[in-house]
Amino acid sequence: MEWITFSKLKNNWPAQLQSHLEGILLAFSQCDLCGSDSQEQSLICSSCFAQLPLFEQELTQGDLLNWPAINKALPHIHFDHLFCLSPYLPPFTHWLSQLKYQGRFELGSLFADLLAQQWLKVHSTSPIDLILSVPLHISKWQQRGYNQAHLIAKPFSKLVQRPYQATVLIRLKENKSQVGQTGAQRRNNLANVFSLRHPLGKTVKHVLLIDDVLTTGSTASEISKLLKDHGVEKITVVTVCLTLPKH
Ligand SMILES: [Zn+2]
C-alpha cells in the first residue's frame, strides 16, 4: 500500500487507534544515519545520538553568549540569550539542507525533539511567554512552499508546552544575500524588513525566537529590536546550528 493512501486512511481512524499506529511506526522506525532500528526516538538510534556534536549546555548555563568567543563574535546584537543545538557540522549540515531544500518535514520534528530535550535539561523552569519563528518573505515562502523555521518551532512549542504564534511576525521585504557585507551594511539592509501584524500583548515579556541557523545574528537581532520596541523585555534566540562568521 502506498504511504499516501495509508496516511489518508489512517486519518479517518479513531484517535486511540491512530496513536497506537504511530507508536508501532515509531518502534519500527529506522535511524537516518546508520539504518539500524531506532526505538527510543524517531529517525535516530541511541548510538548515533550519542555521537551527535551537541553543545554541552551545562557548561554555558544554556546560553552560548556566556561563552567569551561567541559573545565577542556577535557584537551589536539586540537579543539577550542564545541557545543552539550544535556547531554547523555533519549530520546537522546535511539535515538542515534536506529540510530546507528537499522538503523532508520529518527533520523539523527531529530538530524540535532534540532542541526540546536539551532545552529542558537546563531551562525547565524558564518562564517563556511566547514562541515565534523567523518568517520568510511571502515570495520565498510561495516558491519553497513552507518555512523551515516554522516546521521546527511548531513541534518544539508543543514539547515545551508554551504558546506559539506562527503568523504575527512578518517579513516585508526580501533582503539581499548578506555574504561579504560588513555588519553595518547588513544592519542597514535589514532595517524595516520585519513587522508585527498586531501587538503581542502586555503580558509577553520573554520571547523565544526560533530559526534553523544563526550566522551573523543580524536577522535575529533586527527582529529582537522590533520586539523590544513593542514592549518585549527579553529575547532568547534558539537555533539548530551556530556558524559564526570568520573575522
Ligand atoms: Zn544510527
JSON list of C-alpha atoms and ligand atoms in Angstrom, two decimals:
[
{"chain": "A", "resi": 1, "resn": "MET", "atom": "CA", "xyz": [0.00, 0.00, 0.00]},
{"chain": "A", "resi": 2, "resn": "GLU", "atom": "CA", "xyz": [1.38, 3.41, -0.91]},
{"chain": "A", "resi": 3, "resn": "TRP", "atom": "CA", "xyz": [2.17, 5.63, 2.06]},
{"chain": "A", "resi": 4, "resn": "ILE", "atom": "CA", "xyz": [-0.04, 8.50, 0.91]},
{"chain": "A", "resi": 5, "resn": "THR", "atom": "CA", "xyz": [-3.08, 6.20, 0.72]},
{"chain": "A", "resi": 6, "resn": "PHE", "atom": "CA", "xyz": [-2.22, 4.63, 4.01]},
{"chain": "A", "resi": 7, "resn": "SER", "atom": "CA", "xyz": [-1.79, 8.03, 5.63]},
{"chain": "A", "resi": 8, "resn": "LYS", "atom": "CA", "xyz": [-5.16, 9.27, 4.36]},
{"chain": "A", "resi": 9, "resn": "LEU", "atom": "CA", "xyz": [-6.84, 6.11, 5.58]},
{"chain": "A", "resi": 10, "resn": "LYS", "atom": "CA", "xyz": [-5.21, 6.49, 8.98]},
{"chain": "A", "resi": 11, "resn": "ASN", "atom": "CA", "xyz": [-6.68, 9.99, 9.40]},
{"chain": "A", "resi": 12, "resn": "ASN", "atom": "CA", "xyz": [-10.17, 8.51, 9.39]},
{"chain": "A", "resi": 13, "resn": "TRP", "atom": "CA", "xyz": [-9.40, 6.11, 12.19]},
{"chain": "A", "resi": 14, "resn": "PRO", "atom": "CA", "xyz": [-10.32, 6.82, 15.83]},
{"chain": "A", "resi": 15, "resn": "ALA", "atom": "CA", "xyz": [-7.71, 8.80, 17.81]},
{"chain": "A", "resi": 16, "resn": "GLN", "atom": "CA", "xyz": [-6.79, 5.85, 20.02]},
{"chain": "A", "resi": 17, "resn": "LEU", "atom": "CA", "xyz": [-6.06, 3.65, 17.02]},
{"chain": "A", "resi": 18, "resn": "GLN", "atom": "CA", "xyz": [-4.08, 6.46, 15.37]},
{"chain": "A", "resi": 19, "resn": "SER", "atom": "CA", "xyz": [-1.85, 6.90, 18.40]},
{"chain": "A", "resi": 20, "resn": "HIS", "atom": "CA", "xyz": [-1.38, 3.13, 18.66]},
{"chain": "A", "resi": 21, "resn": "LEU", "atom": "CA", "xyz": [-0.37, 3.05, 15.00]},
{"chain": "A", "resi": 22, "resn": "GLU", "atom": "CA", "xyz": [2.03, 5.95, 15.46]},
{"chain": "A", "resi": 23, "resn": "GLY", "atom": "CA", "xyz": [3.58, 4.02, 18.35]},
{"chain": "A", "resi": 24, "resn": "ILE", "atom": "CA", "xyz": [4.08, 1.00, 16.09]},
{"chain": "A", "resi": 25, "resn": "LEU", "atom": "CA", "xyz": [5.59, 3.16, 13.33]},
{"chain": "A", "resi": 26, "resn": "LEU", "atom": "CA", "xyz": [7.94, 4.77, 15.83]},
{"chain": "A", "resi": 27, "resn": "ALA", "atom": "CA", "xyz": [9.01, 1.38, 17.17]},
{"chain": "A", "resi": 28, "resn": "PHE", "atom": "CA", "xyz": [9.91, 0.26, 13.66]},
{"chain": "A", "resi": 29, "resn": "SER", "atom": "CA", "xyz": [11.48, 3.49, 12.50]},
{"chain": "A", "resi": 30, "resn": "GLN", "atom": "CA", "xyz": [14.99, 3.38, 11.13]},
{"chain": "A", "resi": 31, "resn": "CYS", "atom": "CA", "xyz": [17.94, 5.52, 12.08]},
{"chain": "A", "resi": 32, "resn": "ASP", "atom": "CA", "xyz": [18.52, 8.13, 9.39]},
{"chain": "A", "resi": 33, "resn": "LEU", "atom": "CA", "xyz": [22.29, 7.85, 9.82]},
{"chain": "A", "resi": 34, "resn": "CYS", "atom": "CA", "xyz": [23.12, 4.14, 10.12]},
{"chain": "A", "resi": 35, "resn": "GLY", "atom": "CA", "xyz": [19.89, 2.44, 9.04]},
{"chain": "A", "resi": 36, "resn": "SER", "atom": "CA", "xyz": [19.51, 0.38, 12.20]},
{"chain": "A", "resi": 37, "resn": "ASP", "atom": "CA", "xyz": [16.26, 0.29, 14.17]},
{"chain": "A", "resi": 38, "resn": "SER", "atom": "CA", "xyz": [15.72, 3.34, 16.33]},
{"chain": "A", "resi": 39, "resn": "GLN", "atom": "CA", "xyz": [13.28, 2.51, 19.04]},
{"chain": "A", "resi": 40, "resn": "GLU", "atom": "CA", "xyz": [13.77, 5.32, 21.57]},
{"chain": "A", "resi": 41, "resn": "GLN", "atom": "CA", "xyz": [13.43, 8.18, 19.13]},
{"chain": "A", "resi": 42, "resn": "SER", "atom": "CA", "xyz": [12.19, 8.52, 15.60]},
{"chain": "A", "resi": 43, "resn": "LEU", "atom": "CA", "xyz": [14.96, 8.93, 12.97]},
{"chain": "A", "resi": 44, "resn": "ILE", "atom": "CA", "xyz": [18.00, 8.41, 15.20]},
{"chain": "A", "resi": 45, "resn": "CYS", "atom": "CA", "xyz": [19.29, 5.40, 17.11]},
{"chain": "A", "resi": 46, "resn": "SER", "atom": "CA", "xyz": [20.85, 5.71, 20.55]},
{"chain": "A", "resi": 47, "resn": "SER", "atom": "CA", "xyz": [24.43, 5.09, 19.39]},
{"chain": "A", "resi": 48, "resn": "CYS", "atom": "CA", "xyz": [24.23, 7.72, 16.61]},
{"chain": "A", "resi": 49, "resn": "PHE", "atom": "CA", "xyz": [22.53, 10.07, 19.08]},
{"chain": "A", "resi": 50, "resn": "ALA", "atom": "CA", "xyz": [25.48, 9.67, 21.47]},
{"chain": "A", "resi": 51, "resn": "GLN", "atom": "CA", "xyz": [27.84, 10.78, 18.68]},
{"chain": "A", "resi": 52, "resn": "LEU", "atom": "CA", "xyz": [25.95, 13.94, 17.69]},
{"chain": "A", "resi": 53, "resn": "PRO", "atom": "CA", "xyz": [28.19, 17.02, 18.04]},
{"chain": "A", "resi": 54, "resn": "LEU", "atom": "CA", "xyz": [25.90, 18.74, 20.54]},
{"chain": "A", "resi": 55, "resn": "PHE", "atom": "CA", "xyz": [26.93, 21.77, 22.58]},
{"chain": "A", "resi": 56, "resn": "GLU", "atom": "CA", "xyz": [27.30, 20.97, 26.26]},
{"chain": "A", "resi": 57, "resn": "GLN", "atom": "CA", "xyz": [24.59, 23.26, 27.55]},
{"chain": "A", "resi": 58, "resn": "GLU", "atom": "CA", "xyz": [25.55, 22.83, 31.19]},
{"chain": "A", "resi": 59, "resn": "LEU", "atom": "CA", "xyz": [28.95, 24.48, 30.51]},
{"chain": "A", "resi": 60, "resn": "THR", "atom": "CA", "xyz": [27.32, 27.77, 29.50]},
{"chain": "A", "resi": 61, "resn": "GLN", "atom": "CA", "xyz": [24.17, 27.53, 31.65]},
{"chain": "A", "resi": 62, "resn": "GLY", "atom": "CA", "xyz": [22.20, 27.10, 28.42]},
{"chain": "A", "resi": 63, "resn": "ASP", "atom": "CA", "xyz": [23.30, 30.44, 26.98]},
{"chain": "A", "resi": 64, "resn": "LEU", "atom": "CA", "xyz": [26.09, 30.46, 24.38]},
{"chain": "A", "resi": 65, "resn": "LEU", "atom": "CA", "xyz": [26.56, 34.21, 24.91]},
{"chain": "A", "resi": 66, "resn": "ASN", "atom": "CA", "xyz": [28.23, 33.21, 28.19]},
{"chain": "A", "resi": 67, "resn": "TRP", "atom": "CA", "xyz": [31.00, 31.71, 26.09]},
{"chain": "A", "resi": 68, "resn": "PRO", "atom": "CA", "xyz": [33.53, 34.56, 25.55]},
{"chain": "A", "resi": 69, "resn": "ALA", "atom": "CA", "xyz": [34.49, 33.65, 21.95]},
{"chain": "A", "resi": 70, "resn": "ILE", "atom": "CA", "xyz": [30.85, 33.57, 20.85]},
{"chain": "A", "resi": 71, "resn": "ASN", "atom": "CA", "xyz": [29.98, 36.71, 22.77]},
{"chain": "A", "resi": 72, "resn": "LYS", "atom": "CA", "xyz": [32.87, 38.54, 21.09]},
{"chain": "A", "resi": 73, "resn": "ALA", "atom": "CA", "xyz": [31.89, 37.30, 17.62]},
{"chain": "A", "resi": 74, "resn": "LEU", "atom": "CA", "xyz": [28.36, 38.68, 17.94]},
{"chain": "A", "resi": 75, "resn": "PRO", "atom": "CA", "xyz": [28.65, 42.41, 18.67]},
{"chain": "A", "resi": 76, "resn": "HIS", "atom": "CA", "xyz": [25.69, 44.83, 18.42]},
{"chain": "A", "resi": 77, "resn": "ILE", "atom": "CA", "xyz": [23.01, 42.23, 19.00]},
{"chain": "A", "resi": 78, "resn": "HIS", "atom": "CA", "xyz": [19.61, 43.02, 20.50]},
{"chain": "A", "resi": 79, "resn": "PHE", "atom": "CA", "xyz": [18.79, 39.53, 21.77]},
{"chain": "A", "resi": 80, "resn": "ASP", "atom": "CA", "xyz": [19.70, 38.51, 25.31]},
{"chain": "A", "resi": 81, "resn": "HIS", "atom": "CA", "xyz": [20.40, 34.79, 25.18]},
{"chain": "A", "resi": 82, "resn": "LEU", "atom": "CA", "xyz": [21.41, 32.25, 22.56]},
{"chain": "A", "resi": 83, "resn": "PHE", "atom": "CA", "xyz": [20.61, 28.57, 22.62]},
{"chain": "A", "resi": 84, "resn": "CYS", "atom": "CA", "xyz": [21.86, 26.36, 19.76]},
{"chain": "A", "resi": 85, "resn": "LEU", "atom": "CA", "xyz": [21.94, 22.61, 19.46]},
{"chain": "A", "resi": 86, "resn": "SER", "atom": "CA", "xyz": [25.20, 22.14, 17.60]},
{"chain": "A", "resi": 87, "resn": "PRO", "atom": "CA", "xyz": [28.00, 23.85, 15.70]},
{"chain": "A", "resi": 88, "resn": "TYR", "atom": "CA", "xyz": [27.46, 23.78, 11.93]},
{"chain": "A", "resi": 89, "resn": "LEU", "atom": "CA", "xyz": [28.74, 20.23, 11.43]},
{"chain": "A", "resi": 90, "resn": "PRO", "atom": "CA", "xyz": [27.50, 16.95, 9.93]},
{"chain": "A", "resi": 91, "resn": "PRO", "atom": "CA", "xyz": [24.99, 15.40, 10.24]},
{"chain": "A", "resi": 92, "resn": "PHE", "atom": "CA", "xyz": [23.21, 18.69, 11.00]},
{"chain": "A", "resi": 93, "resn": "THR", "atom": "CA", "xyz": [24.53, 20.39, 7.85]},
{"chain": "A", "resi": 94, "resn": "HIS", "atom": "CA", "xyz": [23.00, 17.64, 5.64]},
{"chain": "A", "resi": 95, "resn": "TRP", "atom": "CA", "xyz": [19.79, 17.52, 7.63]},
{"chain": "A", "resi": 96, "resn": "LEU", "atom": "CA", "xyz": [19.34, 21.31, 7.50]},
{"chain": "A", "resi": 97, "resn": "SER", "atom": "CA", "xyz": [19.77, 21.33, 3.76]},
{"chain": "A", "resi": 98, "resn": "GLN", "atom": "CA", "xyz": [17.37, 18.39, 3.34]},
{"chain": "A", "resi": 99, "resn": "LEU", "atom": "CA", "xyz": [14.74, 20.17, 5.43]},
{"chain": "A", "resi": 100, "resn": "LYS", "atom": "CA", "xyz": [15.20, 23.46, 3.59]},
{"chain": "A", "resi": 101, "resn": "TYR", "atom": "CA", "xyz": [15.56, 22.31, 0.01]},
{"chain": "A", "resi": 102, "resn": "GLN", "atom": "CA", "xyz": [14.16, 18.78, -0.19]},
{"chain": "A", "resi": 103, "resn": "GLY", "atom": "CA", "xyz": [11.04, 19.11, 1.93]},
{"chain": "A", "resi": 104, "resn": "ARG", "atom": "CA", "xyz": [11.98, 16.45, 4.49]},
{"chain": "A", "resi": 105, "resn": "PHE", "atom": "CA", "xyz": [9.45, 17.77, 7.01]},
{"chain": "A", "resi": 106, "resn": "GLU", "atom": "CA", "xyz": [10.13, 14.96, 9.48]},
{"chain": "A", "resi": 107, "resn": "LEU", "atom": "CA", "xyz": [13.54, 16.54, 10.14]},
{"chain": "A", "resi": 108, "resn": "GLY", "atom": "CA", "xyz": [11.75, 19.60, 11.55]},
{"chain": "A", "resi": 109, "resn": "SER", "atom": "CA", "xyz": [10.24, 17.29, 14.17]},
{"chain": "A", "resi": 110, "resn": "LEU", "atom": "CA", "xyz": [13.61, 15.66, 14.83]},
{"chain": "A", "resi": 111, "resn": "PHE", "atom": "CA", "xyz": [15.22, 19.08, 15.43]},
{"chain": "A", "resi": 112, "resn": "ALA", "atom": "CA", "xyz": [12.31, 20.04, 17.68]},
{"chain": "A", "resi": 113, "resn": "ASP", "atom": "CA", "xyz": [12.75, 16.81, 19.70]},
{"chain": "A", "resi": 114, "resn": "LEU", "atom": "CA", "xyz": [16.49, 17.34, 20.10]},
{"chain": "A", "resi": 115, "resn": "LEU", "atom": "CA", "xyz": [16.12, 21.04, 20.93]},
{"chain": "A", "resi": 116, "resn": "ALA", "atom": "CA", "xyz": [13.40, 20.36, 23.50]},
{"chain": "A", "resi": 117, "resn": "GLN", "atom": "CA", "xyz": [15.45, 17.59, 25.17]},
{"chain": "A", "resi": 118, "resn": "GLN", "atom": "CA", "xyz": [18.47, 19.86, 25.50]},
{"chain": "A", "resi": 119, "resn": "TRP", "atom": "CA", "xyz": [16.38, 22.92, 26.43]},
{"chain": "A", "resi": 120, "resn": "LEU", "atom": "CA", "xyz": [14.57, 21.14, 29.24]},
{"chain": "A", "resi": 121, "resn": "LYS", "atom": "CA", "xyz": [17.89, 19.92, 30.70]},
{"chain": "A", "resi": 122, "resn": "VAL", "atom": "CA", "xyz": [18.88, 23.49, 31.58]},
{"chain": "A", "resi": 123, "resn": "HIS", "atom": "CA", "xyz": [15.76, 25.62, 31.20]},
{"chain": "A", "resi": 124, "resn": "SER", "atom": "CA", "xyz": [12.91, 23.56, 32.57]},
{"chain": "A", "resi": 125, "resn": "THR", "atom": "CA", "xyz": [11.79, 26.43, 34.79]},
{"chain": "A", "resi": 126, "resn": "SER", "atom": "CA", "xyz": [12.49, 29.37, 32.44]},
{"chain": "A", "resi": 127, "resn": "PRO", "atom": "CA", "xyz": [9.33, 31.46, 32.02]},
{"chain": "A", "resi": 128, "resn": "ILE", "atom": "CA", "xyz": [8.70, 31.82, 28.27]},
{"chain": "A", "resi": 129, "resn": "ASP", "atom": "CA", "xyz": [5.63, 33.83, 27.35]},
{"chain": "A", "resi": 130, "resn": "LEU", "atom": "CA", "xyz": [5.62, 33.26, 23.60]},
{"chain": "A", "resi": 131, "resn": "ILE", "atom": "CA", "xyz": [7.46, 31.37, 20.86]},
{"chain": "A", "resi": 132, "resn": "LEU", "atom": "CA", "xyz": [7.94, 32.93, 17.40]},
{"chain": "A", "resi": 133, "resn": "SER", "atom": "CA", "xyz": [9.78, 31.74, 14.29]},
{"chain": "A", "resi": 134, "resn": "VAL", "atom": "CA", "xyz": [11.81, 33.82, 11.84]},
{"chain": "A", "resi": 135, "resn": "PRO", "atom": "CA", "xyz": [9.48, 34.43, 8.89]},
{"chain": "A", "resi": 136, "resn": "LEU", "atom": "CA", "xyz": [10.20, 34.15, 5.18]},
{"chain": "A", "resi": 137, "resn": "HIS", "atom": "CA", "xyz": [9.08, 36.79, 2.72]},
{"chain": "A", "resi": 138, "resn": "ILE", "atom": "CA", "xyz": [5.84, 35.76, 1.02]},
{"chain": "A", "resi": 139, "resn": "SER", "atom": "CA", "xyz": [7.56, 35.33, -2.38]},
{"chain": "A", "resi": 140, "resn": "LYS", "atom": "CA", "xyz": [10.17, 32.94, -1.00]},
{"chain": "A", "resi": 141, "resn": "TRP", "atom": "CA", "xyz": [7.55, 31.17, 1.08]},
{"chain": "A", "resi": 142, "resn": "GLN", "atom": "CA", "xyz": [5.44, 30.57, -2.03]},
{"chain": "A", "resi": 143, "resn": "GLN", "atom": "CA", "xyz": [8.44, 29.46, -4.03]},
{"chain": "A", "resi": 144, "resn": "ARG", "atom": "CA", "xyz": [9.57, 26.97, -1.35]},
{"chain": "A", "resi": 145, "resn": "GLY", "atom": "CA", "xyz": [6.09, 26.08, -0.15]},
{"chain": "A", "resi": 146, "resn": "TYR", "atom": "CA", "xyz": [6.98, 26.11, 3.54]},
{"chain": "A", "resi": 147, "resn": "ASN", "atom": "CA", "xyz": [9.05, 27.89, 6.17]},
{"chain": "A", "resi": 148, "resn": "GLN", "atom": "CA", "xyz": [11.65, 25.60, 7.72]},
{"chain": "A", "resi": 149, "resn": "ALA", "atom": "CA", "xyz": [11.80, 27.65, 10.95]},
{"chain": "A", "resi": 150, "resn": "HIS", "atom": "CA", "xyz": [8.05, 27.13, 11.41]},
{"chain": "A", "resi": 151, "resn": "LEU", "atom": "CA", "xyz": [8.49, 23.37, 10.94]},
{"chain": "A", "resi": 152, "resn": "ILE", "atom": "CA", "xyz": [10.86, 23.38, 13.92]},
{"chain": "A", "resi": 153, "resn": "ALA", "atom": "CA", "xyz": [9.00, 25.92, 16.09]},
{"chain": "A", "resi": 154, "resn": "LYS", "atom": "CA", "xyz": [5.58, 24.28, 15.94]},
{"chain": "A", "resi": 155, "resn": "PRO", "atom": "CA", "xyz": [6.51, 20.85, 17.35]},
{"chain": "A", "resi": 156, "resn": "PHE", "atom": "CA", "xyz": [9.03, 22.48, 19.74]},
{"chain": "A", "resi": 157, "resn": "SER", "atom": "CA", "xyz": [6.28, 24.64, 21.27]},
{"chain": "A", "resi": 158, "resn": "LYS", "atom": "CA", "xyz": [4.19, 21.53, 21.92]},
{"chain": "A", "resi": 159, "resn": "LEU", "atom": "CA", "xyz": [7.09, 19.72, 23.57]},
{"chain": "A", "resi": 160, "resn": "VAL", "atom": "CA", "xyz": [7.94, 22.61, 25.90]},
{"chain": "A", "resi": 161, "resn": "GLN", "atom": "CA", "xyz": [4.23, 23.40, 26.32]},
{"chain": "A", "resi": 162, "resn": "ARG", "atom": "CA", "xyz": [4.46, 27.11, 25.54]},
{"chain": "A", "resi": 163, "resn": "PRO", "atom": "CA", "xyz": [2.27, 29.11, 23.13]},
{"chain": "A", "resi": 164, "resn": "TYR", "atom": "CA", "xyz": [3.42, 29.63, 19.54]},
{"chain": "A", "resi": 165, "resn": "GLN", "atom": "CA", "xyz": [2.20, 32.27, 17.11]},
{"chain": "A", "resi": 166, "resn": "ALA", "atom": "CA", "xyz": [3.10, 31.41, 13.54]},
{"chain": "A", "resi": 167, "resn": "THR", "atom": "CA", "xyz": [1.85, 34.49, 11.70]},
{"chain": "A", "resi": 168, "resn": "VAL", "atom": "CA", "xyz": [2.23, 37.54, 13.96]},
{"chain": "A", "resi": 169, "resn": "LEU", "atom": "CA", "xyz": [5.74, 38.31, 12.72]},
{"chain": "A", "resi": 170, "resn": "ILE", "atom": "CA", "xyz": [6.02, 39.14, 9.02]},
{"chain": "A", "resi": 171, "resn": "ARG", "atom": "CA", "xyz": [8.87, 39.85, 6.63]},
{"chain": "A", "resi": 172, "resn": "LEU", "atom": "CA", "xyz": [8.00, 42.84, 4.44]},
{"chain": "A", "resi": 173, "resn": "LYS", "atom": "CA", "xyz": [11.00, 42.78, 2.14]},
{"chain": "A", "resi": 174, "resn": "GLU", "atom": "CA", "xyz": [13.24, 40.12, 0.69]},
{"chain": "A", "resi": 175, "resn": "ASN", "atom": "CA", "xyz": [16.72, 41.14, 1.67]},
{"chain": "A", "resi": 176, "resn": "LYS", "atom": "CA", "xyz": [19.77, 40.57, -0.50]},
{"chain": "A", "resi": 177, "resn": "SER", "atom": "CA", "xyz": [22.33, 37.94, 0.33]},
{"chain": "A", "resi": 178, "resn": "GLN", "atom": "CA", "xyz": [24.35, 39.02, 3.35]},
{"chain": "A", "resi": 179, "resn": "VAL", "atom": "CA", "xyz": [27.51, 37.27, 2.23]},
{"chain": "A", "resi": 180, "resn": "GLY", "atom": "CA", "xyz": [30.50, 39.60, 2.09]},
{"chain": "A", "resi": 181, "resn": "GLN", "atom": "CA", "xyz": [28.72, 42.51, 3.73]},
{"chain": "A", "resi": 182, "resn": "THR", "atom": "CA", "xyz": [30.01, 44.36, 6.75]},
{"chain": "A", "resi": 183, "resn": "GLY", "atom": "CA", "xyz": [28.00, 44.33, 9.96]},
{"chain": "A", "resi": 184, "resn": "ALA", "atom": "CA", "xyz": [26.86, 47.91, 9.36]},
{"chain": "A", "resi": 185, "resn": "GLN", "atom": "CA", "xyz": [25.73, 47.09, 5.78]},
{"chain": "A", "resi": 186, "resn": "ARG", "atom": "CA", "xyz": [23.79, 44.06, 6.99]},
{"chain": "A", "resi": 187, "resn": "ARG", "atom": "CA", "xyz": [22.04, 46.06, 9.72]},
{"chain": "A", "resi": 188, "resn": "ASN", "atom": "CA", "xyz": [21.20, 48.78, 7.21]},
{"chain": "A", "resi": 189, "resn": "ASN", "atom": "CA", "xyz": [19.73, 46.26, 4.73]},
{"chain": "A", "resi": 190, "resn": "LEU", "atom": "CA", "xyz": [17.61, 44.67, 7.41]},
{"chain": "A", "resi": 191, "resn": "ALA", "atom": "CA", "xyz": [16.13, 47.92, 8.74]},
{"chain": "A", "resi": 192, "resn": "ASN", "atom": "CA", "xyz": [12.32, 47.87, 8.44]},
{"chain": "A", "resi": 193, "resn": "VAL", "atom": "CA", "xyz": [12.33, 44.38, 6.92]},
{"chain": "A", "resi": 194, "resn": "PHE", "atom": "CA", "xyz": [10.19, 42.91, 9.70]},
{"chain": "A", "resi": 195, "resn": "SER", "atom": "CA", "xyz": [6.88, 43.98, 11.17]},
{"chain": "A", "resi": 196, "resn": "LEU", "atom": "CA", "xyz": [4.23, 42.78, 13.62]},
{"chain": "A", "resi": 197, "resn": "ARG", "atom": "CA", "xyz": [0.72, 42.09, 12.36]},
{"chain": "A", "resi": 198, "resn": "HIS", "atom": "CA", "xyz": [-0.74, 43.04, 15.74]},
{"chain": "A", "resi": 199, "resn": "PRO", "atom": "CA", "xyz": [0.55, 43.93, 19.24]},
{"chain": "A", "resi": 200, "resn": "LEU", "atom": "CA", "xyz": [1.77, 40.97, 21.28]},
{"chain": "A", "resi": 201, "resn": "GLY", "atom": "CA", "xyz": [0.00, 41.97, 24.48]},
{"chain": "A", "resi": 202, "resn": "LYS", "atom": "CA", "xyz": [1.34, 43.39, 27.72]},
{"chain": "A", "resi": 203, "resn": "THR", "atom": "CA", "xyz": [1.93, 40.00, 29.33]},
{"chain": "A", "resi": 204, "resn": "VAL", "atom": "CA", "xyz": [4.50, 38.97, 26.71]},
{"chain": "A", "resi": 205, "resn": "LYS", "atom": "CA", "xyz": [7.86, 39.75, 28.34]},
{"chain": "A", "resi": 206, "resn": "HIS", "atom": "CA", "xyz": [10.10, 36.85, 27.33]},
{"chain": "A", "resi": 207, "resn": "VAL", "atom": "CA", "xyz": [10.01, 35.69, 23.71]},
{"chain": "A", "resi": 208, "resn": "LEU", "atom": "CA", "xyz": [11.80, 32.70, 22.29]},
{"chain": "A", "resi": 209, "resn": "LEU", "atom": "CA", "xyz": [12.69, 33.22, 18.62]},
{"chain": "A", "resi": 210, "resn": "ILE", "atom": "CA", "xyz": [13.37, 30.12, 16.53]},
{"chain": "A", "resi": 211, "resn": "ASP", "atom": "CA", "xyz": [15.40, 29.81, 13.32]},
{"chain": "A", "resi": 212, "resn": "ASP", "atom": "CA", "xyz": [17.30, 27.00, 11.62]},
{"chain": "A", "resi": 213, "resn": "VAL", "atom": "CA", "xyz": [20.81, 28.53, 11.65]},
{"chain": "A", "resi": 214, "resn": "LEU", "atom": "CA", "xyz": [22.42, 31.56, 13.25]},
{"chain": "A", "resi": 215, "resn": "THR", "atom": "CA", "xyz": [25.35, 33.06, 11.34]},
{"chain": "A", "resi": 216, "resn": "THR", "atom": "CA", "xyz": [25.87, 36.78, 11.79]},
{"chain": "A", "resi": 217, "resn": "GLY", "atom": "CA", "xyz": [22.98, 37.20, 14.18]},
{"chain": "A", "resi": 218, "resn": "SER", "atom": "CA", "xyz": [21.77, 40.23, 12.14]},
{"chain": "A", "resi": 219, "resn": "THR", "atom": "CA", "xyz": [18.34, 38.83, 11.28]},
{"chain": "A", "resi": 220, "resn": "ALA", "atom": "CA", "xyz": [17.58, 37.62, 14.80]},
{"chain": "A", "resi": 221, "resn": "SER", "atom": "CA", "xyz": [18.89, 40.90, 16.18]},
{"chain": "A", "resi": 222, "resn": "GLU", "atom": "CA", "xyz": [16.70, 43.02, 13.91]},
{"chain": "A", "resi": 223, "resn": "ILE", "atom": "CA", "xyz": [13.62, 41.06, 14.96]},
{"chain": "A", "resi": 224, "resn": "SER", "atom": "CA", "xyz": [14.66, 41.38, 18.60]},
{"chain": "A", "resi": 225, "resn": "LYS", "atom": "CA", "xyz": [14.93, 45.15, 18.20]},
{"chain": "A", "resi": 226, "resn": "LEU", "atom": "CA", "xyz": [11.42, 45.26, 16.75]},
{"chain": "A", "resi": 227, "resn": "LEU", "atom": "CA", "xyz": [10.05, 43.13, 19.60]},
{"chain": "A", "resi": 228, "resn": "LYS", "atom": "CA", "xyz": [11.77, 45.31, 22.21]},
{"chain": "A", "resi": 229, "resn": "ASP", "atom": "CA", "xyz": [10.30, 48.42, 20.58]},
{"chain": "A", "resi": 230, "resn": "HIS", "atom": "CA", "xyz": [6.93, 46.75, 21.22]},
{"chain": "A", "resi": 231, "resn": "GLY", "atom": "CA", "xyz": [7.43, 46.05, 24.92]},
{"chain": "A", "resi": 232, "resn": "VAL", "atom": "CA", "xyz": [9.18, 42.67, 24.99]},
{"chain": "A", "resi": 233, "resn": "GLU", "atom": "CA", "xyz": [11.88, 42.68, 27.69]},
{"chain": "A", "resi": 234, "resn": "LYS", "atom": "CA", "xyz": [13.88, 39.59, 26.91]},
{"chain": "A", "resi": 235, "resn": "ILE", "atom": "CA", "xyz": [14.56, 37.55, 23.76]},
{"chain": "A", "resi": 236, "resn": "THR", "atom": "CA", "xyz": [16.20, 34.16, 23.62]},
{"chain": "A", "resi": 237, "resn": "VAL", "atom": "CA", "xyz": [17.23, 33.03, 20.15]},
{"chain": "A", "resi": 238, "resn": "VAL", "atom": "CA", "xyz": [17.02, 29.28, 19.59]},
{"chain": "A", "resi": 239, "resn": "THR", "atom": "CA", "xyz": [18.55, 27.64, 16.51]},
{"chain": "A", "resi": 240, "resn": "VAL", "atom": "CA", "xyz": [19.62, 24.19, 15.42]},
{"chain": "A", "resi": 241, "resn": "CYS", "atom": "CA", "xyz": [23.10, 25.27, 14.35]},
{"chain": "A", "resi": 242, "resn": "LEU", "atom": "CA", "xyz": [25.52, 28.07, 15.01]},
{"chain": "A", "resi": 243, "resn": "THR", "atom": "CA", "xyz": [28.07, 29.06, 12.40]},
{"chain": "A", "resi": 244, "resn": "LEU", "atom": "CA", "xyz": [29.95, 32.20, 13.20]},
{"chain": "A", "resi": 245, "resn": "PRO", "atom": "CA", "xyz": [31.39, 34.50, 10.53]},
{"chain": "A", "resi": 246, "resn": "LYS", "atom": "CA", "xyz": [35.16, 34.33, 10.26]},
{"chain": "A", "resi": 247, "resn": "HIS", "atom": "CA", "xyz": [36.91, 37.60, 11.12]},
{"chain": "B", "resi": 1, "resn": "ZN", "atom": "ZN", "xyz": [22.14, 5.10, 13.97]}
]
